[in-house]
Amino acid sequence: MATAVAAKGLEGIVAANSGICWIDGDAGVLAYRGIDIHELAEHSTFEETTYLLWHGTLPKRTELEAFSKQLAAARRLPPEIIRLLGSFPKTATPMEVLRTAVSALSFYDPNEKAVDHDSNVRKSFDLTAQIAMLVAAFDRIRKGKEIVEADTKLSHAANFLWMLTGEKPSATATRAFDVALILHADHELNASTFAARVIAATLADIHSAITGAIGALKGPLHGGANEAVMRMLFDIQKKGADPVEYVRGMLAQKKKVSGFGHRVYRTEDPRATHLRKMSEDLGRSANNAKWFEMSQAIENFVKAEKSLNANVDFYSASTYTTLGIDLDLFTPIFAISRIAGWAAHVIEQLDDNRLIRPRAEYIGPEYPAKYVPMGER
Amino acid sequence: MATAVAAKGLEGIVAANSGICWIDGDAGVLAYRGIDIHELAEHSTFEETTYLLWHGTLPKRTELEAFSKQLAAARRLPPEIIRLLGSFPKTATPMEVLRTAVSALSFYDPNEKAVDHDSNVRKSFDLTAQIAMLVAAFDRIRKGKEIVEADTKLSHAANFLWMLTGEKPSATATRAFDVALILHADHELNASTFAARVIAATLADIHSAITGAIGALKGPLHGGANEAVMRMLFDIQKKGADPVEYVRGMLAQKKKVSGFGHRVYRTEDPRATHLRKMSEDLGRSANNAKWFEMSQAIENFVKAEKSLNANVDFYSASTYTTLGIDLDLFTPIFAISRIAGWAAHVIEQLDDNRLIRPRAEYIGPEYPAKYVPMGER
């Protein structure tokens, strides 16, 4: 059998044709359906961006209204799922809980096995609405607070903050969170999206694909990086250390500084540009710019010392903390956004499907190795 | 960025180095750690084969005893998981239930986040024991029967049949089931195993990887094929049709006949050889060879007509049915076996890890597409 040897981790290998996301790593360009992420971050909303990802074009006004209405109407969790969340240990990590609850949601889907285009779109509305609700609801439950009912009049971003905190969010906080959702909504064949496509390509249901994607996102090399950034910032504060000296010490010990560098980008991650500004604006408007300033000092130092650029994770850490969001919700929030891209990729995969089944380069004992009977071992 | 274009579905692309499984699709060879599957099917047990997959060599007697003891000792399900199974809808598919329950098991793992070699091996014992128990326990629950307590004195194969039926299985049934477990234990980078490696490579926990693998196996193009074979046999019986005429009709309508052909094998799937014999032996010894005979007639016809060989799924259908196993447990049984290979691959991936992150060939709207303001759309 003819096989082509791939680089480790499939680096640089094209695994699918896709019309969803364009990344030019050398030029630092990210675009959804051809539209630059900078334009979307400035002008769009999570709802509009999700429409764009799923349907391929920007919606007309009536289309966006119908789309937003359908997404808001999908803000329903079966009572069994609420009970399930209550039965989980309060010490469970939110990502384990999300993975398990999304898997359980398929029990209550009216056509669990259907994988046709229309079914996948319908289920994508449900999952996009429900993932945000699950994250907020479990956080309330583990803190011994009442679950907040969804408000269908609010935007997706505002409804999440409302269900998380029980307070109607400010326009500034809502917009910041909305932009964060836009920035994280898709990133081509990242590990979780690729996992979703591998699973979906077996014609398993979309709940299986998204459950697997959540599992992949949970990994520290993928969704967990902004958590690591924030743990570092907290540690610097706790020790009363100088940020630059602290990071200099890390580099001297050959430790990896989270939030820098990217497999794909050779320049600044275009998402970092917006998150840096958001971190600064939120910090200054809350009269609490310490996390931003600490981050900026570290960024300047790492850039000068190692020529490494901040990535999407670096400033999302201080942004989310300034928004009052717990450390272990950073990765679930990534999922709240990335479900838009996961769904787009699952829909695209199944519109022109083929089982994803690569080969391995065999490096084990030479065939045929003998089956030595027990007495002779 | 230099990228290499891959065939659709990554066909023929090497995605990893692996010392676990050797497949020569042209010669019809399958070997675990270099040892031919025919030798293992004849002489080995699921426990010994699992040891081989995880450790790379056949165990000495004391090693096998210790391994089997540890696997039997891992036959424990937390009471919360039993309650969870009881709370699921009785109409849920066993694969949804298995995916959700395995995801929930991580809540009760003493070190959920640990992904070092020893932790992965320890968790692999737990998961291998627990997956079989979960499948048996949910089947009892949905049928309104008492859950059967695990018997640590039985082999893995016998304990599953015991927990499923509440009767101590015959030596013939135990051996047949044990051989089926050996035959399905690994198959290189099939879709579920590849999904497990993609997820594990983010340094997510092994529960995430196995949950994703179960989701992939659930797909009709992967684990679901023997179910489709059996549905066809049932339909032939129900209609009182002649098997050959029935399949001739399917081919005339360009319908795919499940259980034939394979992405990798160009000859007979070596696992089919054993399952054919097992199907015949079990059928004849139970005085119920009708499923075997129907299968054989179809196999001969498809082989003559389309030059397609029976694959692993074709005769496992009649084998499991003759063993008295329900149709919708076929894929869960695949998982009961394949966990051995999934675990081996996750352990191998993390022993020399790199994030698996391919690229896509962009086929969407040309960059930069304009963000047209709402009023101008």
CSV table of N, CA and C in Angstrom, one decimal, chain A residues 75 140 147-175 177 323:
chain,number,residue,atom,x,y,z
A,75,ARG,N,-32.9,28.2,24.0
A,75,ARG,CA,-32.4,28.3,25.4
A,75,ARG,C,-33.4,27.5,26.3
A,140,ARG,N,-23.5,28.0,38.9
A,140,ARG,CA,-24.5,28.4,40.0
A,140,ARG,C,-24.6,27.3,41.0
A,147,ILE,N,-30.3,28.5,40.0
A,147,ILE,CA,-30.0,28.6,38.6
A,147,ILE,C,-30.9,29.8,38.1
A,148,VAL,N,-30.3,30.6,37.2
A,148,VAL,CA,-31.0,31.8,36.7
A,148,VAL,C,-31.7,31.4,35.4
A,149,GLU,N,-32.9,31.7,35.2
A,149,GLU,CA,-33.7,31.4,34.0
A,149,GLU,C,-33.1,32.2,32.8
A,150,ALA,N,-33.1,31.6,31.7
A,150,ALA,CA,-32.6,32.3,30.5
A,150,ALA,C,-33.6,33.4,30.2
A,151,ASP,N,-33.0,34.5,29.6
A,151,ASP,CA,-33.8,35.6,29.2
A,151,ASP,C,-33.7,35.7,27.6
A,152,THR,N,-34.8,35.3,27.0
A,152,THR,CA,-34.8,35.2,25.5
A,152,THR,C,-34.7,36.6,24.8
A,153,LYS,N,-34.9,37.7,25.6
A,153,LYS,CA,-34.8,39.0,25.0
A,153,LYS,C,-33.3,39.4,24.9
A,154,LEU,N,-32.4,38.8,25.6
A,154,LEU,CA,-31.0,39.2,25.6
A,154,LEU,C,-30.3,38.5,24.5
A,155,SER,N,-29.2,39.2,24.1
A,155,SER,CA,-28.3,38.5,23.1
A,155,SER,C,-27.6,37.3,23.7
A,156,HIS,N,-27.0,36.5,22.9
A,156,HIS,CA,-26.3,35.3,23.4
A,156,HIS,C,-25.3,35.7,24.4
A,157,ALA,N,-24.5,36.7,24.2
A,157,ALA,CA,-23.4,37.1,25.1
A,157,ALA,C,-24.0,37.6,26.4
A,158,ALA,N,-25.0,38.5,26.3
A,158,ALA,CA,-25.6,39.0,27.5
A,158,ALA,C,-26.3,38.0,28.3
A,159,ASN,N,-27.0,37.1,27.6
A,159,ASN,CA,-27.8,36.0,28.4
A,159,ASN,C,-26.8,35.1,29.2
A,160,PHE,N,-25.6,34.8,28.6
A,160,PHE,CA,-24.7,34.0,29.4
A,160,PHE,C,-24.3,34.8,30.6
A,161,LEU,N,-23.9,36.0,30.5
A,161,LEU,CA,-23.4,36.8,31.7
A,161,LEU,C,-24.5,36.9,32.7
A,162,TRP,N,-25.7,37.1,32.2
A,162,TRP,CA,-26.9,37.1,33.1
A,162,TRP,C,-27.1,35.8,33.8
A,163,MET,N,-27.1,34.7,33.1
A,163,MET,CA,-27.3,33.4,33.7
A,163,MET,C,-26.1,33.0,34.7
A,164,LEU,N,-24.9,33.6,34.4
A,164,LEU,CA,-23.8,33.3,35.2
A,164,LEU,C,-23.8,34.1,36.5
A,165,THR,N,-24.2,35.4,36.4
A,165,THR,CA,-24.0,36.3,37.6
A,165,THR,C,-25.4,36.6,38.2
A,166,GLY,N,-26.5,36.4,37.5
A,166,GLY,CA,-27.8,36.9,38.1
A,166,GLY,C,-28.0,38.4,38.0
A,167,GLU,N,-27.0,39.0,37.3
A,167,GLU,CA,-27.2,40.5,37.1
A,167,GLU,C,-27.2,40.8,35.7
A,168,LYS,N,-28.0,41.8,35.3
A,168,LYS,CA,-28.0,42.2,33.9
A,168,LYS,C,-26.6,42.9,33.6
A,169,PRO,N,-25.9,42.4,32.6
A,169,PRO,CA,-24.5,42.9,32.4
A,169,PRO,C,-24.6,44.3,31.8
A,170,SER,N,-23.5,45.1,32.0
A,170,SER,CA,-23.4,46.4,31.4
A,170,SER,C,-23.1,46.2,29.9
A,171,ALA,N,-23.4,47.3,29.1
A,171,ALA,CA,-23.2,47.3,27.7
A,171,ALA,C,-21.7,47.0,27.4
A,172,THR,N,-20.8,47.6,28.2
A,172,THR,CA,-19.4,47.4,28.0
A,172,THR,C,-19.0,45.9,28.2
A,173,ALA,N,-19.5,45.3,29.3
A,173,ALA,CA,-19.1,43.9,29.5
A,173,ALA,C,-19.7,43.0,28.4
A,174,THR,N,-21.0,43.3,28.1
A,174,THR,CA,-21.6,42.5,27.0
A,174,THR,C,-20.9,42.6,25.7
A,175,ARG,N,-20.5,43.8,25.3
A,175,ARG,CA,-19.7,43.9,24.1
A,175,ARG,C,-18.4,43.2,24.1
A,177,PHE,N,-17.5,40.7,25.9
A,177,PHE,CA,-17.7,39.2,25.9
A,177,PHE,C,-18.2,38.8,24.5
A,323,LEU,N,-13.4,40.7,33.8
A,323,LEU,CA,-14.8,40.6,33.7
A,323,LEU,C,-15.4,39.8,34.9
